[in-house]
């Protein structure tokens, strides 16, 4: 039975208050002001809504983060006066790790040169950007998940926000509040990596690009270390140990102000061993002498994990449908070679805003009218930057050493390399079967330098309403207890960085137990499950981690 919902109508609805969504909102307000100066604007700021599932702005933002200021300088030309930039980058070495040693590259490869960029907390940056948006009169609704798209004709016409106050059996409780039907002339999907509405839309309208999207997972900790241990602005990247040459990924150490250090490891979700555990790999990476000597005597402040889209230009979905646009990470606007997406997310939001203004002025928000977004992207520096690395991530498909040769060649051929376009399969197809290999013992950590997953989750400040339907929807749990156990040894127990999935024995039966309230919203399970039977849907608005300062 259809539920009665309050209906609200907007001109523009933006799903996701990350750099992409907020840049779109702020640029819309700038364009409205320009229009107002020269005549009647096509929209007003009050008719623009931004939805964010986190309990407050920035709470779901996790990034390295070194920000290339190019995008922000176009959006807020005087950003250096008020933005919470942590510190400018002062040095940027790259190391190759072996089990006990480190080899420093004599020269930093051009993509990893970071002078002129800033180390930032993306969570703080987003809070600041959101403040500018709110000041312009645009409404940002935090604690509101967009749960479903409203499909209309060949496109979309808004979203239904998540219901609140439903118990775990699906029954309304005393505090039940049905979600809103939010309709808009243009709906902008700025959900970030593996957006749940974007995934649904892409499947329904066959929007996928030439390659399927491929992803990495980034595991991060923020530490406070003894004074003098690391200079603010010192940024280092590492390759090699503990990852083997067939696993794409690497680590980072970014010195911040007030003796804080951002450390992390990113790993492509295309590894072959289903028992590989990205969280454990990160913990082991911290025991390398080069990292250990920075952290020892310090304390863990925050923990988090998030996936990121690596596929680049050739994995870009069609970004436009009737009444809708896709921007930022949701649209694959990330440069995997530089591990940077913030500046491109911002620029994509700005180009979307310009497209929307033109469409609303003309009174036509069809896909044909919004198609000028793609043209704008192609004429902007986004295309120039992403086109030059269009085959970069794919070139590591056969391991680190061949990847270095191929990507080196691409530097001299404008991104072409030996194969163009380089086609790759989705990452979950890479697993080898376990063939009876027993599961390795679980990593425990020493409680000072290294931690188990539950200790880390505690430091993510994750909180969900416990009595709600499970937001990790497994289409067939029999597969978990039978085929997956035999064929792949239940990789969900290993890839989830928050110990959400557990196979338990009860009355002689093996079954999947889901500790949904630990979920840090990284989306890895939706991406990396070998049978593609896990669907991550937004939980009740306000739930999830709190990445304050991350
Ligand atoms: C580990 C890691 C390290 C990185 N390091 C760097 C770096 O050093 N430099 C750099 O430039 N980039 C880096 N990136 C990439 C960068 O963080 C992203 O490219 C950028 O944040 C993308 O912005 P976005 O607005 O598209 O998405 P996000 O920043 O992911 O924002 C999306 C927002 O939408 C919200 N949302 C999602 N779905 C819904 C829904 N259904 N309803 C309501 N709200 C929703 C989310 O809660 C989130 O707040 C890194 C990424 C990771 C994961
Ligand atoms: S349940 Fe899925 S989305 Fe949540 S933390 Fe685990 S892998 Fe990430």
Coordinates of C-alpha atoms and ligand atoms in Angstrom, one line a residue:
X1 CA 0.0 0.0 0.0
X2 CA 1.4 3.4 -1.0
X3 CA 2.2 5.6 2.1
X4 CA 0.9 9.1 2.3
X5 CA 3.8 11.6 2.2
X6 CA 4.1 15.3 2.5
X7 CA 5.2 16.7 -0.9
X8 CA 7.6 19.5 -1.4
X9 CA 8.6 21.1 -4.7
X10 CA 12.0 22.6 -5.4
X11 CA 13.7 23.9 -8.5
X12 CA 16.9 22.1 -7.8
X13 CA 17.5 19.2 -5.4
X14 CA 21.1 18.2 -4.6
X15 CA 21.7 14.8 -3.0
X16 CA 24.9 14.8 -0.9
X17 CA 26.7 17.7 0.8
X18 CA 30.3 16.8 -0.2
X19 CA 32.6 19.1 -2.2
X20 CA 30.6 18.4 -5.4
X21 CA 27.1 19.0 -4.1
X22 CA 28.1 22.1 -2.0
X23 CA 30.1 23.6 -4.9
X24 CA 27.0 23.1 -7.1
X25 CA 24.8 24.8 -4.5
X26 CA 27.2 27.7 -3.9
X27 CA 27.8 28.4 -7.6
X28 CA 24.1 28.3 -8.2
X29 CA 23.7 31.0 -5.6
X30 CA 26.5 33.1 -7.2
X31 CA 24.8 32.8 -10.6
X32 CA 21.5 33.8 -9.1
X33 CA 23.1 36.9 -7.8
X34 CA 24.6 37.7 -11.2
X35 CA 21.2 37.2 -12.9
X36 CA 19.5 39.4 -10.3
X37 CA 21.9 42.2 -11.1
X38 CA 21.1 42.0 -14.8
X39 CA 17.3 41.1 -14.7
X40 CA 15.1 38.5 -13.2
X41 CA 16.9 35.3 -12.1
X42 CA 15.4 32.0 -13.3
X43 CA 15.5 30.5 -9.7
X44 CA 15.7 31.7 -6.2
X45 CA 18.0 30.3 -3.5
X46 CA 15.1 29.2 -1.3
X47 CA 14.0 26.8 -4.0
X48 CA 17.3 24.9 -3.9
X49 CA 17.5 22.0 -1.4
X50 CA 20.6 20.0 -0.4
X51 CA 20.1 16.7 1.4
X52 CA 22.9 15.1 3.5
X53 CA 22.6 11.8 5.4
X54 CA 25.2 12.6 8.1
X55 CA 24.2 14.0 11.5
X56 CA 26.1 17.2 10.7
X57 CA 28.0 18.7 7.8
X58 CA 31.3 17.0 7.2
X59 CA 30.6 14.0 9.5
X60 CA 30.8 11.6 6.5
X61 CA 33.8 13.2 4.9
X62 CA 36.9 11.1 4.8
X63 CA 39.8 11.9 2.5
X64 CA 43.6 12.1 2.7
X65 CA 43.6 15.0 2.2
X66 CA 45.9 17.0 0.0
X67 CA 43.8 19.5 -1.8
X68 CA 44.8 21.0 -5.2
X69 CA 43.3 24.5 -4.7
X70 CA 42.4 24.9 -8.4
X71 CA 38.7 24.1 -8.1
X72 CA 38.2 26.1 -4.9
X73 CA 40.0 29.1 -6.3
X74 CA 37.4 29.3 -9.1
X75 CA 34.5 28.8 -6.7
X76 CA 35.7 31.1 -3.8
X77 CA 38.4 33.3 -5.3
X78 CA 39.5 34.6 -1.8
X79 CA 39.3 31.2 -0.1
X80 CA 42.7 31.6 1.6
X81 CA 41.3 34.3 3.8
X82 CA 38.6 32.2 5.5
X83 CA 38.9 28.5 4.5
X84 CA 40.2 26.1 7.3
X85 CA 43.3 25.2 5.3
X86 CA 45.5 23.2 7.7
X87 CA 48.9 23.8 6.1
X88 CA 50.7 24.3 2.8
X89 CA 52.7 21.3 1.6
X90 CA 56.4 21.8 2.2
X91 CA 58.0 18.6 1.1
X92 CA 56.8 15.5 -0.8
X93 CA 59.1 12.5 -0.8
X94 CA 58.0 9.0 -2.1
X95 CA 59.3 5.8 -0.6
X96 CA 59.4 2.2 -1.7
X97 CA 59.0 0.0 1.4
X98 CA 60.5 -3.5 1.8
X99 CA 59.7 -5.5 5.0
X100 CA 62.3 -3.7 7.1
X101 CA 63.7 -1.0 4.9
X102 CA 62.7 2.0 2.7
X103 CA 64.1 3.3 -0.5
X104 CA 63.5 7.0 -1.2
X105 CA 62.9 7.9 -4.8
X106 CA 65.7 10.2 -5.9
X107 CA 63.1 12.4 -7.6
X108 CA 59.4 12.7 -6.7
X109 CA 57.4 11.5 -9.8
X110 CA 55.5 14.5 -11.2
X111 CA 52.0 13.2 -10.3
X112 CA 53.0 13.1 -6.6
X113 CA 54.6 16.5 -6.5
X114 CA 52.4 18.5 -4.1
X115 CA 54.1 22.0 -3.6
X116 CA 51.3 24.6 -4.1
X117 CA 48.7 22.2 -2.6
X118 CA 47.3 22.2 1.0
X119 CA 46.9 19.5 3.6
X120 CA 43.3 19.8 4.8
X121 CA 40.7 18.1 6.9
X122 CA 38.0 17.6 4.3
X123 CA 35.5 17.3 7.1
X124 CA 36.4 20.9 8.3
X125 CA 36.5 22.2 4.7
X126 CA 33.0 20.8 4.0
X127 CA 31.6 22.4 7.2
X128 CA 33.1 25.7 6.1
X129 CA 31.7 25.4 2.5
X130 CA 28.3 24.4 3.9
X131 CA 28.3 27.6 6.0
X132 CA 28.8 29.7 2.9
X133 CA 26.0 27.8 1.2
X134 CA 23.6 28.3 4.1
X135 CA 24.5 32.0 4.3
X136 CA 23.4 32.3 0.7
X137 CA 19.9 31.3 1.6
X138 CA 20.0 27.7 0.3
X139 CA 18.5 25.0 2.6
X140 CA 20.7 22.2 3.7
X141 CA 18.9 19.3 5.4
X142 CA 21.3 17.1 7.4
X143 CA 20.1 13.8 8.8
X144 CA 18.1 13.2 5.7
X145 CA 18.9 10.3 3.4
X146 CA 17.6 10.2 -0.1
X147 CA 16.2 6.7 -0.1
X148 CA 14.7 6.3 -3.5
X149 CA 14.6 8.2 -6.8
X150 CA 11.2 9.3 -8.2
X151 CA 11.4 8.0 -11.8
X152 CA 9.3 9.8 -14.4
X153 CA 9.3 9.1 -18.1
X154 CA 12.9 8.6 -19.3
X155 CA 14.3 10.4 -16.3
X156 CA 14.0 11.4 -12.7
X157 CA 11.8 14.0 -10.9
X158 CA 13.2 14.0 -7.3
X159 CA 13.6 11.6 -4.4
X160 CA 11.7 10.1 -1.5
X161 CA 13.6 10.7 1.8
X162 CA 14.0 7.8 4.3
X163 CA 11.3 7.1 6.7
X164 CA 12.2 7.5 10.4
X165 CA 11.0 5.5 13.4
X166 CA 10.5 2.1 11.7
X167 CA 11.6 -0.9 13.8
X168 CA 13.8 -3.7 12.7
X169 CA 10.8 -5.8 11.6
X170 CA 9.5 -3.0 9.4
X171 CA 6.8 -1.8 11.8
X172 CA 6.2 1.9 12.5
X173 CA 6.9 3.0 16.1
X174 CA 5.5 5.8 18.1
X175 CA 8.0 8.3 16.7
X176 CA 7.3 7.2 13.1
X177 CA 7.8 10.0 10.6
X178 CA 7.3 9.1 6.9
X179 CA 9.9 10.4 4.4
X180 CA 9.1 13.4 2.2
X181 CA 8.3 13.3 -1.5
X182 CA 10.7 15.9 -2.7
X183 CA 10.1 16.8 -6.3
X184 CA 12.5 19.0 -8.3
X185 CA 12.9 20.3 -11.9
X186 CA 16.5 19.1 -11.7
X187 CA 17.9 16.5 -9.3
X188 CA 21.7 16.4 -8.9
X189 CA 23.2 13.2 -7.7
X190 CA 26.4 14.1 -5.7
X191 CA 26.4 11.0 -3.4
X192 CA 30.1 10.4 -3.7
X193 CA 31.6 7.0 -4.2
X194 CA 29.2 4.1 -5.1
X195 CA 26.1 6.3 -4.7
X196 CA 23.1 4.1 -3.9
X197 CA 20.7 6.2 -6.0
X198 CA 23.3 6.6 -8.8
X199 CA 23.8 2.8 -8.9
X200 CA 20.0 2.3 -9.3
X201 CA 19.7 4.9 -12.0
X202 CA 22.8 3.6 -13.9
X203 CA 21.3 0.1 -13.9
X204 CA 17.9 1.3 -14.9
X205 CA 19.0 3.5 -17.7
X206 CA 22.1 1.7 -18.7
X207 CA 24.4 4.6 -18.0
X208 CA 27.6 2.7 -17.5
X209 CA 30.7 3.8 -19.3
X210 CA 33.1 1.8 -21.4
X211 CA 34.6 0.1 -18.4
X212 CA 32.8 -0.9 -15.2
X213 CA 33.7 1.3 -12.3
X214 CA 36.6 0.0 -10.3
X215 CA 37.3 1.0 -6.7
X216 CA 39.8 1.2 -4.0
X217 CA 39.3 1.2 -0.2
X218 CA 41.1 3.7 1.9
X219 CA 41.7 3.1 5.6
X220 CA 42.7 6.1 7.6
X221 CA 43.7 7.1 11.1
X222 CA 44.3 10.5 12.5
X223 CA 47.0 10.6 15.3
X224 CA 48.3 13.1 17.7
X225 CA 52.1 12.6 18.1
X226 CA 54.8 14.0 20.4
X227 CA 55.9 17.6 19.5
X228 CA 58.7 17.8 16.9
X229 CA 58.0 14.3 15.5
X230 CA 56.8 15.5 12.1
X231 CA 56.8 18.9 10.4
X232 CA 53.4 20.3 9.4
X233 CA 53.3 20.2 5.6
X234 CA 55.6 17.2 5.2
X235 CA 53.7 14.7 3.0
X236 CA 55.1 11.3 2.1
X237 CA 53.6 8.5 -0.1
X238 CA 54.7 4.9 0.1
X239 CA 54.6 2.0 -2.3
X240 CA 55.5 -1.7 -1.7
X241 CA 55.3 -3.6 1.6
X242 CA 53.0 -4.9 3.0
X243 CA 51.3 -5.1 -0.3
X244 CA 52.7 -7.6 -2.8
X245 CA 53.5 -6.7 -6.4
X246 CA 50.1 -8.0 -7.6
X247 CA 48.1 -5.7 -5.3
X248 CA 47.7 -2.0 -6.3
X249 CA 47.9 0.5 -3.5
X250 CA 50.1 2.5 -1.3
X251 CA 50.3 4.5 2.0
X252 CA 50.4 8.1 3.0
X253 CA 51.8 10.2 5.9
X254 CA 50.7 13.8 6.0
X255 CA 52.0 16.1 8.7
X256 CA 49.4 18.6 10.0
X257 CA 49.3 21.4 12.5
X258 CA 49.1 20.9 16.2
X259 CA 51.2 17.7 16.1
X260 CA 48.5 15.8 14.2
X261 CA 49.3 13.3 11.5
X262 CA 47.0 11.8 8.8
X263 CA 48.0 8.3 7.9
X264 CA 46.4 5.8 5.6
X265 CA 46.6 3.0 3.1
X266 CA 44.6 2.7 -0.1
X267 CA 44.2 -0.7 -1.8
X268 CA 42.4 -1.5 -5.1
X269 CA 39.4 -3.7 -4.6
X270 CA 40.7 -6.0 -7.3
X271 CA 42.9 -8.3 -5.3
X272 CA 42.8 -12.1 -5.9
X273 CA 43.1 -13.5 -2.4
X274 CA 39.6 -13.5 -0.8
X275 CA 41.2 -13.7 2.7
X276 CA 43.1 -10.5 2.1
X277 CA 42.2 -8.0 4.8
X278 CA 42.8 -4.3 4.0
X279 CA 42.4 -3.2 7.6
X280 CA 45.1 -5.7 8.7
X281 CA 47.4 -4.6 5.9
X282 CA 47.1 -1.0 7.1
X283 CA 47.8 -2.1 10.7
X284 CA 50.9 -4.0 9.5
X285 CA 52.0 -1.0 7.4
X286 CA 52.1 1.1 10.6
X287 CA 54.8 -1.3 12.1
X288 CA 57.2 -0.3 9.3
X289 CA 60.2 1.5 11.0
X290 CA 59.5 4.7 8.8
X291 CA 55.9 4.9 10.1
X292 CA 56.5 3.5 13.6
X293 CA 59.1 6.2 14.4
X294 CA 56.5 8.9 13.6
X295 CA 53.7 7.4 15.7
X296 CA 55.3 5.8 18.7
X297 CA 54.3 7.5 21.9
X298 CA 51.4 9.2 20.2
X299 CA 47.7 8.4 20.3
X300 CA 44.9 7.5 17.9
X301 CA 42.4 10.3 17.6
X302 CA 40.0 9.1 14.8
X303 CA 39.5 6.2 12.5
X304 CA 37.6 5.8 9.3
X305 CA 37.4 4.0 5.9
X306 CA 35.9 4.9 2.6
X307 CA 36.0 3.6 -1.0
X308 CA 37.0 5.7 -3.9
X309 CA 36.4 5.3 -7.6
X310 CA 39.6 4.6 -9.6
X311 CA 38.2 4.0 -13.1
X312 CA 38.6 7.6 -14.4
X313 CA 37.4 8.7 -17.8
X314 CA 36.6 5.3 -19.3
X315 CA 34.5 4.3 -16.3
X316 CA 32.5 7.6 -16.4
X317 CA 28.7 6.9 -16.6
X318 CA 26.5 8.9 -18.9
X319 CA 26.0 11.9 -16.6
X320 CA 22.7 13.3 -17.8
X321 CA 19.1 12.0 -17.9
X322 CA 15.8 13.9 -18.1
X323 CA 15.7 16.1 -15.0
X324 CA 18.9 14.7 -13.6
X325 CA 22.7 15.1 -13.5
X326 CA 25.5 13.1 -11.8
X327 CA 28.6 14.9 -10.5
X328 CA 31.7 14.3 -8.3
X329 CA 32.9 10.8 -7.3
X330 CA 29.5 9.4 -8.3
X331 CA 30.4 10.4 -11.9
X332 CA 34.0 9.1 -11.7
X333 CA 35.5 12.6 -11.5
X334 CA 38.7 11.5 -9.7
X335 CA 42.3 11.4 -10.8
X336 CA 43.6 8.0 -9.5
X337 CA 47.2 8.7 -10.5
X338 CA 47.3 11.8 -8.1
X339 CA 44.8 10.3 -5.6
X340 CA 42.9 13.5 -5.9
X341 CA 39.2 14.2 -6.5
X342 CA 38.3 17.2 -4.3
X343 CA 39.2 19.8 -6.9
X344 CA 37.5 17.9 -9.8
X345 CA 34.4 17.3 -7.6
X346 CA 34.2 21.1 -7.0
X347 CA 34.6 22.0 -10.7
X348 CA 32.0 19.4 -11.8
X349 CA 29.6 20.9 -9.3
X350 CA 30.2 24.4 -10.8
X351 CA 29.7 23.2 -14.4
X352 CA 26.5 21.5 -13.3
X353 CA 25.3 24.7 -11.7
X354 CA 25.9 26.6 -15.0
X355 CA 24.1 23.9 -17.0
X356 CA 21.1 24.0 -14.6
X357 CA 20.8 27.8 -14.7
X358 CA 20.8 27.7 -18.5
X359 CA 18.2 24.9 -18.6
X360 CA 15.9 26.7 -16.1
X361 CA 16.2 30.0 -17.9
X362 CA 15.1 28.1 -21.1
X363 CA 12.4 26.2 -19.3
X364 CA 13.7 22.9 -20.5
X365 CA 15.3 20.4 -18.2
X366 CA 15.3 17.4 -20.5
X367 CA 18.4 15.3 -21.1
X368 CA 18.9 17.1 -24.4
X369 CA 19.0 20.5 -22.6
X370 CA 21.2 19.2 -19.8
X371 CA 23.6 17.5 -22.2
X372 CA 25.6 20.7 -22.4
X373 CA 27.0 19.6 -19.0
X374 CA 29.1 16.9 -20.8
X375 CA 30.2 19.5 -23.3
X376 CA 31.3 21.8 -20.6
X377 CA 33.2 19.0 -18.9
X378 CA 34.9 18.2 -22.2
X379 CA 35.9 21.8 -22.8
X380 CA 37.2 22.3 -19.2
X381 CA 40.4 21.3 -17.4
X382 CA 38.6 18.3 -16.0
X383 CA 38.8 16.5 -19.4
X384 CA 42.4 17.6 -19.9
X385 CA 43.4 16.2 -16.5
X386 CA 41.4 13.0 -16.7
X387 CA 42.2 12.3 -20.4
X388 CA 45.9 12.3 -19.7
X389 CA 45.4 9.4 -17.1
X390 CA 42.6 7.6 -18.9
X391 CA 44.5 4.3 -19.0
X392 CA 46.5 4.8 -15.8
X393 CA 44.7 2.6 -13.3
X394 CA 44.1 -0.2 -15.8
X395 CA 47.8 -0.4 -16.6
X396 CA 48.3 -1.9 -13.1
X397 CA 46.0 -4.8 -13.9
X398 CA 48.9 -7.2 -14.4
X399 CA 50.8 -6.0 -11.3
X400 CA 53.0 -3.2 -10.0
X401 CA 56.1 -3.6 -12.2
X402 CA 54.3 -3.9 -15.5
X403 CA 52.1 -1.1 -14.3
X404 CA 55.1 1.2 -13.7
X405 CA 56.3 0.5 -17.2
X406 CA 52.9 1.1 -18.8
X407 CA 52.1 4.3 -16.8
X408 CA 55.6 5.6 -17.6
X409 CA 54.9 5.1 -21.3
X410 CA 51.6 6.9 -20.9
X411 CA 53.4 10.0 -19.5
X412 CA 55.1 10.3 -22.9
X413 CA 52.1 9.6 -25.1
X414 CA 49.5 11.8 -23.5
X415 CA 47.8 8.9 -21.7
X416 CA 47.6 6.6 -24.7
X417 CA 50.3 4.1 -23.8
X418 CA 50.3 0.7 -25.7
X419 CA 46.6 0.0 -25.4
X420 CA 43.8 2.6 -25.7
X421 CA 41.1 2.3 -24.5
X422 CA 42.3 -0.3 -22.0
X423 CA 39.4 -2.5 -21.0
X424 CA 39.2 -4.1 -17.5
X425 CA 36.5 -6.2 -15.7
X426 CA 34.9 -5.3 -12.4
X427 CA 37.1 -5.8 -9.4
X428 CA 35.0 -8.5 -7.7
X429 CA 35.7 -10.8 -10.6
X430 CA 39.4 -11.0 -9.6
X431 CA 39.0 -13.3 -6.6
X432 CA 40.6 -16.8 -6.9
X433 CA 38.7 -19.6 -5.3
X434 CA 40.2 -20.7 -1.9
X435 CA 40.4 -24.4 -2.8
X436 CA 40.3 -25.5 0.8
X437 CA 42.9 -23.0 2.1
X438 CA 42.1 -22.5 5.8
X439 CA 41.2 -19.0 7.0
X440 CA 44.1 -17.1 8.5
X441 CA 43.9 -16.2 12.2
X442 CA 42.3 -12.8 12.9
X443 CA 44.5 -9.8 13.6
X444 CA 44.4 -8.5 17.2
X445 CA 46.8 -5.6 17.4
X446 CA 48.9 -4.5 20.3
X447 CA 46.5 -1.8 21.5
X448 CA 49.2 0.9 21.3
X449 CA 50.4 1.1 17.7
X450 CA 48.0 -1.4 16.1
X451 CA 44.4 -2.1 16.7
X452 CA 41.7 -4.6 16.0
X453 CA 38.7 -3.5 14.0
X454 CA 36.3 -3.0 16.9
X455 CA 38.8 -0.7 18.7
X456 CA 39.2 1.3 15.5
X457 CA 35.4 1.5 14.9
X458 CA 35.0 2.9 18.4
X459 CA 37.3 5.8 17.2
X460 CA 35.1 6.5 14.2
X461 CA 32.3 7.6 16.6
X462 CA 29.8 5.6 14.5
X463 CA 26.3 5.6 15.8
X464 CA 23.0 4.3 14.3
X465 CA 19.5 3.9 15.7
X466 CA 19.7 0.2 16.7
X467 CA 16.0 -0.6 16.1
X468 CA 15.7 -0.1 12.4
X469 CA 15.6 -2.4 9.3
X470 CA 19.1 -3.6 8.4
X471 CA 20.6 -1.3 5.7
X472 CA 22.8 -4.1 4.4
X473 CA 20.4 -6.0 2.2
X474 CA 21.7 -9.5 1.3
X475 CA 19.6 -11.0 -1.4
X476 CA 20.2 -14.6 -0.5
X477 CA 21.9 -15.5 2.8
X478 CA 22.0 -19.2 1.9
X479 CA 24.7 -18.4 -0.6
X480 CA 26.8 -17.0 2.2
X481 CA 26.5 -20.2 4.3
X482 CA 27.0 -22.6 1.4
X483 CA 28.6 -21.5 -1.9
X484 CA 30.5 -18.5 -0.6
X485 CA 32.0 -20.4 2.4
X486 CA 33.3 -23.2 0.1
X487 CA 34.3 -21.1 -2.9
X488 CA 35.7 -17.9 -1.4
X489 CA 35.8 -18.4 2.4
X490 CA 33.4 -15.4 3.0
X491 CA 35.5 -12.4 2.0
X492 CA 33.0 -10.1 3.7
X493 CA 34.5 -11.1 7.1
X494 CA 37.9 -9.7 5.8
X495 CA 37.1 -6.7 3.5
X496 CA 34.7 -5.0 5.8
X497 CA 36.8 -2.5 7.9
X498 CA 34.2 -2.3 10.6
X499 CA 33.6 -6.0 11.5
X500 CA 30.0 -5.8 10.4
X501 CA 29.9 -9.3 8.8
X502 CA 30.4 -12.4 10.9
X503 CA 29.7 -16.1 10.0
X504 CA 28.5 -17.8 13.2
X505 CA 27.5 -21.4 14.0
X506 CA 24.2 -21.8 15.7
X507 CA 22.6 -25.2 16.4
X508 CA 25.0 -26.8 13.9
X509 CA 24.0 -24.3 11.2
X510 CA 26.4 -21.7 9.7
X511 CA 24.7 -18.4 9.2
X512 CA 25.6 -14.7 8.4
X513 CA 25.3 -12.3 11.3
X514 CA 25.2 -8.6 10.4
X515 CA 26.4 -6.0 13.0
X516 CA 24.9 -3.2 11.0
X517 CA 25.3 -0.5 13.6
X518 CA 29.1 -0.7 13.2
X519 CA 28.9 0.3 9.5
X520 CA 31.1 3.3 8.6
X521 CA 29.4 3.7 5.2
X522 CA 32.5 2.8 3.1
X523 CA 30.4 0.9 0.6
X524 CA 33.1 -1.8 0.2
X525 CA 30.6 -4.7 0.7
X526 CA 28.3 -3.4 -2.1
X527 CA 31.4 -3.3 -4.4
X528 CA 33.5 -6.3 -3.4
X529 CA 31.1 -9.1 -2.6
X530 CA 31.9 -11.9 -5.2
X531 CA 28.2 -12.7 -6.0
X532 CA 27.0 -9.1 -6.0
X533 CA 24.2 -9.9 -3.6
X534 CA 24.9 -7.2 -1.0
X535 CA 23.1 -3.9 -1.5
X536 CA 24.0 -1.0 0.7
X537 CA 20.9 1.2 1.2
X538 CA 21.0 4.5 3.3
X539 CA 20.1 3.8 7.0
X540 CA 17.9 6.2 8.9
X541 CA 19.3 9.8 8.4
X542 CA 21.8 10.9 11.0
X543 CA 23.3 7.4 11.4
X544 CA 26.9 6.6 10.6
X545 CA 30.4 7.8 11.5
X546 CA 31.5 11.2 12.7
X547 CA 34.7 12.0 11.0
X548 CA 35.3 15.2 12.9
X549 CA 38.8 16.6 12.0
X550 CA 39.4 13.9 9.4
Ligands
LIG1 C1 41.0 7.4 1.5 C2 40.8 8.5 0.6 C3 41.8 9.4 0.4 C4 41.6 10.5 -0.5 N1 42.6 11.4 -0.6 C5 42.4 12.5 -1.4 C6 43.3 13.6 -1.4 O1 44.3 13.6 -0.7 N2 43.1 14.7 -2.2 C7 41.9 14.7 -3.0 O2 41.7 15.7 -3.7 N3 41.0 13.7 -3.0 C8 41.2 12.7 -2.2 N4 40.2 11.7 -2.1 C9 39.0 11.8 -3.0 C10 38.1 12.8 -2.5 O3 37.8 12.7 -1.1 C11 36.8 12.7 -3.3 O4 37.1 12.8 -4.6 C12 35.8 13.8 -2.9 O5 35.5 13.8 -1.6 C13 34.5 13.7 -3.8 O6 33.6 14.6 -3.4 P1 32.0 14.3 -3.6 O7 31.3 15.5 -3.2 O8 31.8 13.8 -5.0 O9 31.7 13.0 -2.7 P2 31.8 12.9 -1.0 O10 32.9 13.7 -0.6 O11 31.8 11.4 -0.8 O12 30.4 13.5 -0.6 C14 29.2 12.8 -0.8 C15 28.2 13.2 0.3 O13 26.9 12.7 0.0 C16 26.3 12.1 1.1 N5 25.4 11.1 0.6 C17 25.6 10.0 -0.1 N6 24.5 9.3 -0.4 C18 23.5 10.0 0.1 C19 22.1 9.9 0.1 N7 21.5 8.9 -0.5 N8 21.3 10.8 0.8 C20 21.9 11.8 1.4 N9 23.3 12.0 1.4 C21 24.0 11.2 0.8 C22 27.5 11.5 1.9 O14 27.2 11.3 3.2 C23 28.6 12.5 1.6 O15 28.6 13.5 2.6 C24 40.4 10.6 -1.2 C25 39.4 9.7 -1.0 C26 39.5 8.7 -0.1 C27 38.4 7.7 0.1
LIG2 S1 29.1 -3.0 6.1 FE1 29.8 -2.5 4.1 S2 29.6 -0.3 3.9 FE2 29.5 -0.8 6.1 S3 31.6 -0.7 6.9 FE3 31.3 -2.8 6.3 S4 32.0 -2.9 4.1 FE4 31.7 -0.7 4.6

